[in-house]
mmCIF file of N, CA and C in Angstrom:
data_model
loop_
_atom_site.group_PDB
_atom_site.id
_atom_site.type_symbol
_atom_site.label_atom_id
_atom_site.label_comp_id
_atom_site.label_asym_id
_atom_site.label_seq_id
_atom_site.Cartn_x
_atom_site.Cartn_y
_atom_site.Cartn_z
ATOM 1 N N UNK A 47 73.713 131.304 -68.768
ATOM 2 C CA UNK A 47 72.780 131.823 -69.742
ATOM 3 C C UNK A 47 73.567 132.340 -70.939
ATOM 4 N N UNK A 48 73.162 131.991 -72.147
ATOM 5 C CA UNK A 48 73.876 132.438 -73.339
ATOM 6 C C UNK A 48 73.837 133.952 -73.489
ATOM 7 N N UNK A 49 74.916 134.463 -74.008
ATOM 8 C CA UNK A 49 75.011 135.889 -74.270
ATOM 9 C C UNK A 49 74.064 136.228 -75.397
ATOM 10 N N UNK A 50 73.376 137.315 -75.280
ATOM 11 C CA UNK A 50 72.426 137.746 -76.308
ATOM 12 C C UNK A 50 73.081 138.825 -77.160
ATOM 13 N N UNK A 51 73.620 138.424 -78.292
ATOM 14 C CA UNK A 51 74.221 139.360 -79.234
ATOM 15 C C UNK A 51 73.441 139.325 -80.524
ATOM 16 N N UNK A 52 73.376 140.451 -81.170
ATOM 17 C CA UNK A 52 72.666 140.509 -82.447
ATOM 18 C C UNK A 52 73.496 139.943 -83.586
ATOM 19 N N UNK A 53 74.802 140.098 -83.504
ATOM 20 C CA UNK A 53 75.673 139.581 -84.549
ATOM 21 C C UNK A 53 76.756 138.723 -83.911
ATOM 22 N N UNK A 54 77.364 137.839 -84.687
ATOM 23 C CA UNK A 54 78.435 137.008 -84.130
ATOM 24 C C UNK A 54 79.604 137.866 -83.651
ATOM 25 N N UNK A 55 80.295 137.357 -82.656
ATOM 26 C CA UNK A 55 81.460 138.067 -82.121
ATOM 27 C C UNK A 55 82.548 138.137 -83.180
ATOM 28 N N UNK A 56 83.240 139.248 -83.209
ATOM 29 C CA UNK A 56 84.361 139.404 -84.130
ATOM 30 C C UNK A 56 85.560 138.632 -83.580
ATOM 31 N N UNK A 57 86.550 138.369 -84.427
ATOM 32 C CA UNK A 57 87.764 137.722 -83.913
ATOM 33 C C UNK A 57 88.414 138.525 -82.787
ATOM 34 N N UNK A 58 88.399 139.855 -82.882
ATOM 35 C CA UNK A 58 88.992 140.687 -81.824
ATOM 36 C C UNK A 58 88.205 140.543 -80.526
ATOM 37 N N UNK A 59 86.890 140.556 -80.602
ATOM 38 C CA UNK A 59 86.070 140.374 -79.397
ATOM 39 C C UNK A 59 86.350 139.008 -78.761
ATOM 40 N N UNK A 60 86.503 138.003 -79.602
ATOM 41 C CA UNK A 60 86.789 136.655 -79.096
ATOM 42 C C UNK A 60 88.144 136.633 -78.406
ATOM 43 N N UNK A 61 89.166 137.196 -79.053
ATOM 44 C CA UNK A 61 90.509 137.239 -78.450
ATOM 45 C C UNK A 61 90.490 137.985 -77.123
ATOM 46 N N UNK A 62 89.821 139.138 -77.103
ATOM 47 C CA UNK A 62 89.764 139.942 -75.883
ATOM 48 C C UNK A 62 89.066 139.184 -74.756
ATOM 49 N N UNK A 63 87.942 138.544 -75.060
ATOM 50 C CA UNK A 63 87.201 137.816 -74.033
ATOM 51 C C UNK A 63 88.037 136.661 -73.485
ATOM 52 N N UNK A 64 88.666 135.912 -74.379
ATOM 53 C CA UNK A 64 89.448 134.752 -73.955
ATOM 54 C C UNK A 64 90.663 135.185 -73.140
ATOM 55 N N UNK A 65 91.309 136.264 -73.540
ATOM 56 C CA UNK A 65 92.459 136.763 -72.775
ATOM 57 C C UNK A 65 92.025 137.189 -71.378
ATOM 58 N N UNK A 66 90.905 137.892 -71.268
ATOM 59 C CA UNK A 66 90.401 138.314 -69.956
ATOM 60 C C UNK A 66 90.041 137.110 -69.096
ATOM 61 N N UNK A 67 89.480 136.080 -69.714
ATOM 62 C CA UNK A 67 89.114 134.876 -68.957
ATOM 63 C C UNK A 67 90.354 134.189 -68.391
ATOM 64 N N UNK A 68 91.408 134.106 -69.181
ATOM 65 C CA UNK A 68 92.654 133.495 -68.691
ATOM 66 C C UNK A 68 93.289 134.398 -67.634
ATOM 67 N N UNK A 69 93.254 135.700 -67.871
ATOM 68 C CA UNK A 69 93.833 136.651 -66.922
ATOM 69 C C UNK A 69 93.170 136.553 -65.543
ATOM 70 N N UNK A 70 91.868 136.348 -65.520
ATOM 71 C CA UNK A 70 91.143 136.303 -64.248
ATOM 72 C C UNK A 70 91.115 134.907 -63.628
ATOM 73 N N UNK A 71 91.662 133.922 -64.313
ATOM 74 C CA UNK A 71 91.723 132.546 -63.783
ATOM 75 C C UNK A 71 92.786 132.469 -62.692
ATOM 76 N N UNK A 72 92.710 131.451 -61.834
ATOM 77 C CA UNK A 72 93.741 131.292 -60.803
ATOM 78 C C UNK A 72 95.124 131.121 -61.436
ATOM 79 N N UNK A 73 96.136 131.581 -60.695
ATOM 80 C CA UNK A 73 97.525 131.439 -61.154
ATOM 81 C C UNK A 73 98.261 130.501 -60.231
ATOM 82 N N UNK A 74 99.065 129.598 -60.729
ATOM 83 C CA UNK A 74 99.146 129.202 -62.134
ATOM 84 C C UNK A 74 97.846 128.545 -62.578
ATOM 85 N N UNK A 75 97.644 128.537 -63.858
ATOM 86 C CA UNK A 75 96.418 127.979 -64.426
ATOM 87 C C UNK A 75 96.311 126.501 -64.042
ATOM 88 N N UNK A 76 95.307 126.143 -63.231
ATOM 89 C CA UNK A 76 95.196 124.746 -62.791
ATOM 90 C C UNK A 76 94.884 123.804 -63.954
ATOM 91 N N UNK A 77 95.403 122.584 -63.891
ATOM 92 C CA UNK A 77 95.045 121.606 -64.926
ATOM 93 C C UNK A 77 93.526 121.435 -64.988
ATOM 94 N N UNK A 78 93.003 121.392 -66.197
ATOM 95 C CA UNK A 78 91.568 121.215 -66.391
ATOM 96 C C UNK A 78 90.768 122.504 -66.377
ATOM 97 N N UNK A 79 91.407 123.621 -66.090
ATOM 98 C CA UNK A 79 90.677 124.886 -66.007
ATOM 99 C C UNK A 79 90.402 125.481 -67.390
ATOM 100 N N UNK A 80 91.353 125.393 -68.303
ATOM 101 C CA UNK A 80 91.162 125.986 -69.626
ATOM 102 C C UNK A 80 90.002 125.343 -70.395
ATOM 103 N N UNK A 81 89.834 124.013 -70.342
ATOM 104 C CA UNK A 81 88.655 123.457 -71.021
ATOM 105 C C UNK A 81 87.335 124.026 -70.478
ATOM 106 N N UNK A 82 87.310 124.349 -69.190
ATOM 107 C CA UNK A 82 86.102 124.978 -68.623
ATOM 108 C C UNK A 82 85.915 126.390 -69.167
ATOM 109 N N UNK A 83 87.025 127.101 -69.394
ATOM 110 C CA UNK A 83 86.930 128.427 -70.004
ATOM 111 C C UNK A 83 86.344 128.308 -71.414
ATOM 112 N N UNK A 84 86.816 127.321 -72.175
ATOM 113 C CA UNK A 84 86.278 127.111 -73.525
ATOM 114 C C UNK A 84 84.789 126.786 -73.481
ATOM 115 N N UNK A 85 84.395 125.969 -72.520
ATOM 116 C CA UNK A 85 82.975 125.626 -72.379
ATOM 117 C C UNK A 85 82.153 126.866 -72.035
ATOM 118 N N UNK A 86 82.659 127.675 -71.123
ATOM 119 C CA UNK A 86 81.963 128.899 -70.745
ATOM 120 C C UNK A 86 81.839 129.847 -71.932
ATOM 121 N N UNK A 87 82.888 129.934 -72.726
ATOM 122 C CA UNK A 87 82.852 130.826 -73.885
ATOM 123 C C UNK A 87 81.774 130.398 -74.880
ATOM 124 N N UNK A 88 81.588 129.098 -75.020
ATOM 125 C CA UNK A 88 80.520 128.607 -75.910
ATOM 126 C C UNK A 88 79.156 129.035 -75.376
ATOM 127 N N UNK A 89 78.990 128.986 -74.057
ATOM 128 C CA UNK A 89 77.722 129.434 -73.448
ATOM 129 C C UNK A 89 77.521 130.941 -73.618
ATOM 130 N N UNK A 90 78.627 131.655 -73.734
ATOM 131 C CA UNK A 90 78.556 133.105 -73.930
ATOM 132 C C UNK A 90 78.269 133.466 -75.387
ATOM 133 N N UNK A 91 78.315 132.483 -76.280
ATOM 134 C CA UNK A 91 77.972 132.722 -77.672
ATOM 135 C C UNK A 91 79.142 132.895 -78.616
ATOM 136 N N UNK A 92 80.360 132.610 -78.164
ATOM 137 C CA UNK A 92 81.524 132.731 -79.034
ATOM 138 C C UNK A 92 81.663 131.474 -79.885
ATOM 139 N N UNK A 93 82.077 131.669 -81.128
ATOM 140 C CA UNK A 93 82.239 130.552 -82.063
ATOM 141 C C UNK A 93 83.481 129.746 -81.698
ATOM 142 N N UNK A 94 83.326 128.435 -81.643
ATOM 143 C CA UNK A 94 84.444 127.551 -81.285
ATOM 144 C C UNK A 94 85.618 127.725 -82.251
ATOM 145 N N UNK A 95 85.319 127.908 -83.519
ATOM 146 C CA UNK A 95 86.381 128.086 -84.517
ATOM 147 C C UNK A 95 87.244 129.302 -84.174
ATOM 148 N N UNK A 96 86.629 130.411 -83.807
ATOM 149 C CA UNK A 96 87.388 131.617 -83.453
ATOM 150 C C UNK A 96 88.189 131.411 -82.178
ATOM 151 N N UNK A 97 87.619 130.680 -81.217
ATOM 152 C CA UNK A 97 88.342 130.391 -79.981
ATOM 153 C C UNK A 97 89.583 129.558 -80.267
ATOM 154 N N UNK A 98 89.433 128.555 -81.107
ATOM 155 C CA UNK A 98 90.567 127.701 -81.445
ATOM 156 C C UNK A 98 91.599 128.446 -82.289
ATOM 157 N N UNK A 99 91.150 129.395 -83.117
ATOM 158 C CA UNK A 99 92.093 130.236 -83.859
ATOM 159 C C UNK A 99 92.930 131.073 -82.895
ATOM 160 N N UNK A 100 92.289 131.591 -81.857
ATOM 161 C CA UNK A 100 93.009 132.359 -80.844
ATOM 162 C C UNK A 100 94.008 131.474 -80.122
ATOM 163 N N UNK A 101 93.590 130.272 -79.763
ATOM 164 C CA UNK A 101 94.496 129.337 -79.105
ATOM 165 C C UNK A 101 95.691 129.020 -80.008
ATOM 166 N N UNK A 102 95.452 128.832 -81.297
ATOM 167 C CA UNK A 102 96.550 128.590 -82.244
ATOM 168 C C UNK A 102 97.537 129.756 -82.255
ATOM 169 N N UNK A 103 97.018 130.987 -82.223
ATOM 170 C CA UNK A 103 97.895 132.159 -82.176
ATOM 171 C C UNK A 103 98.757 132.113 -80.915
ATOM 172 N N UNK A 104 98.137 131.833 -79.777
ATOM 173 C CA UNK A 104 98.876 131.781 -78.513
ATOM 174 C C UNK A 104 99.956 130.710 -78.550
ATOM 175 N N UNK A 105 99.634 129.566 -79.141
ATOM 176 C CA UNK A 105 100.631 128.496 -79.263
ATOM 177 C C UNK A 105 101.785 128.943 -80.154
ATOM 178 N N UNK A 106 101.473 129.590 -81.263
ATOM 179 C CA UNK A 106 102.512 130.066 -82.185
ATOM 180 C C UNK A 106 103.410 131.120 -81.550
ATOM 181 N N UNK A 107 102.840 131.972 -80.715
ATOM 182 C CA UNK A 107 103.622 133.016 -80.038
ATOM 183 C C UNK A 107 104.366 132.480 -78.819
ATOM 184 N N UNK A 108 104.084 131.240 -78.441
ATOM 185 C CA UNK A 108 104.764 130.641 -77.295
ATOM 186 C C UNK A 108 104.179 131.047 -75.957
ATOM 187 N N UNK A 109 102.935 131.531 -75.941
ATOM 188 C CA UNK A 109 102.301 131.959 -74.696
ATOM 189 C C UNK A 109 101.811 130.789 -73.850
ATOM 190 N N UNK A 110 101.621 129.644 -74.488
ATOM 191 C CA UNK A 110 101.131 128.475 -73.773
ATOM 192 C C UNK A 110 101.587 127.222 -74.509
ATOM 193 N N UNK A 111 101.370 126.094 -73.864
ATOM 194 C CA UNK A 111 101.616 124.810 -74.522
ATOM 195 C C UNK A 111 100.482 123.872 -74.124
ATOM 196 N N UNK A 112 100.194 122.955 -75.018
ATOM 197 C CA UNK A 112 99.131 121.975 -74.791
ATOM 198 C C UNK A 112 99.652 120.910 -73.816
ATOM 199 N N UNK A 113 98.879 120.647 -72.768
ATOM 200 C CA UNK A 113 99.253 119.570 -71.851
ATOM 201 C C UNK A 113 98.305 118.383 -71.978
ATOM 202 N N UNK A 114 97.138 118.602 -72.573
ATOM 203 C CA UNK A 114 96.189 117.520 -72.834
ATOM 204 C C UNK A 114 95.492 117.810 -74.154
ATOM 205 N N UNK A 115 95.946 117.181 -75.255
ATOM 206 C CA UNK A 115 95.361 117.494 -76.561
ATOM 207 C C UNK A 115 93.904 117.059 -76.705
ATOM 208 N N UNK A 116 93.481 116.064 -75.971
ATOM 209 C CA UNK A 116 92.089 115.617 -76.065
ATOM 210 C C UNK A 116 91.156 116.659 -75.454
ATOM 211 N N UNK A 117 91.482 117.115 -74.254
ATOM 212 C CA UNK A 117 90.641 118.097 -73.557
ATOM 213 C C UNK A 117 90.958 119.529 -73.957
ATOM 214 N N UNK A 118 92.029 119.720 -74.753
ATOM 215 C CA UNK A 118 92.514 121.046 -75.158
ATOM 216 C C UNK A 118 92.898 121.870 -73.929
ATOM 217 N N UNK A 119 93.609 121.208 -73.012
ATOM 218 C CA UNK A 119 94.068 121.880 -71.810
ATOM 219 C C UNK A 119 95.460 122.446 -72.061
ATOM 220 N N UNK A 120 95.740 123.586 -71.466
ATOM 221 C CA UNK A 120 97.005 124.271 -71.676
ATOM 222 C C UNK A 120 97.667 124.618 -70.350
ATOM 223 N N UNK A 121 98.952 124.947 -70.443
ATOM 224 C CA UNK A 121 99.639 125.598 -69.334
ATOM 225 C C UNK A 121 100.281 126.851 -69.904
ATOM 226 N N UNK A 122 100.415 127.851 -69.070
ATOM 227 C CA UNK A 122 100.967 129.128 -69.494
ATOM 228 C C UNK A 122 102.492 129.079 -69.378
ATOM 229 N N UNK A 123 103.174 129.544 -70.404
ATOM 230 C CA UNK A 123 104.636 129.596 -70.415
ATOM 231 C C UNK A 123 105.097 130.917 -69.776
ATOM 232 N N UNK A 124 106.398 131.056 -69.517
ATOM 233 C CA UNK A 124 106.891 132.344 -69.013
ATOM 234 C C UNK A 124 106.557 133.520 -69.950
ATOM 235 N N UNK A 125 106.598 133.288 -71.263
ATOM 236 C CA UNK A 125 106.216 134.342 -72.209
ATOM 237 C C UNK A 125 104.733 134.695 -72.041
ATOM 238 N N UNK A 126 103.915 133.659 -71.802
ATOM 239 C CA UNK A 126 102.492 133.873 -71.593
ATOM 240 C C UNK A 126 102.209 134.623 -70.303
ATOM 241 N N UNK A 127 103.029 134.387 -69.274
ATOM 242 C CA UNK A 127 102.874 135.127 -68.022
ATOM 243 C C UNK A 127 102.954 136.630 -68.295
ATOM 244 N N UNK A 128 103.902 137.034 -69.133
ATOM 245 C CA UNK A 128 104.058 138.450 -69.465
ATOM 246 C C UNK A 128 102.859 138.956 -70.261
ATOM 247 N N UNK A 129 102.332 138.122 -71.152
ATOM 248 C CA UNK A 129 101.213 138.525 -72.005
ATOM 249 C C UNK A 129 99.898 138.607 -71.227
ATOM 250 N N UNK A 130 99.620 137.603 -70.402
ATOM 251 C CA UNK A 130 98.331 137.540 -69.718
ATOM 252 C C UNK A 130 98.272 138.374 -68.451
ATOM 253 N N UNK A 131 99.420 138.500 -67.788
ATOM 254 C CA UNK A 131 99.401 139.151 -66.476
ATOM 255 C C UNK A 131 100.259 140.380 -66.486
#
């Protein structure tokens, strides 16, 4: 069920939600799991653009790397382990 918010989520709310979703995912992050997180976030009402901006930040900081560019699937790097867990 979509999240009922009166206003769009802020970039900080989006980052926080996405970080919590990755944090609560199985470890190590199974292949194909991150695209499901992105799908769930859309159902929760988060803007795809903000989600992808967050993913870009994580890539720039070295927290993850893309393993499937079509599905936007990622794996967590050792630096990301420290950040997420």
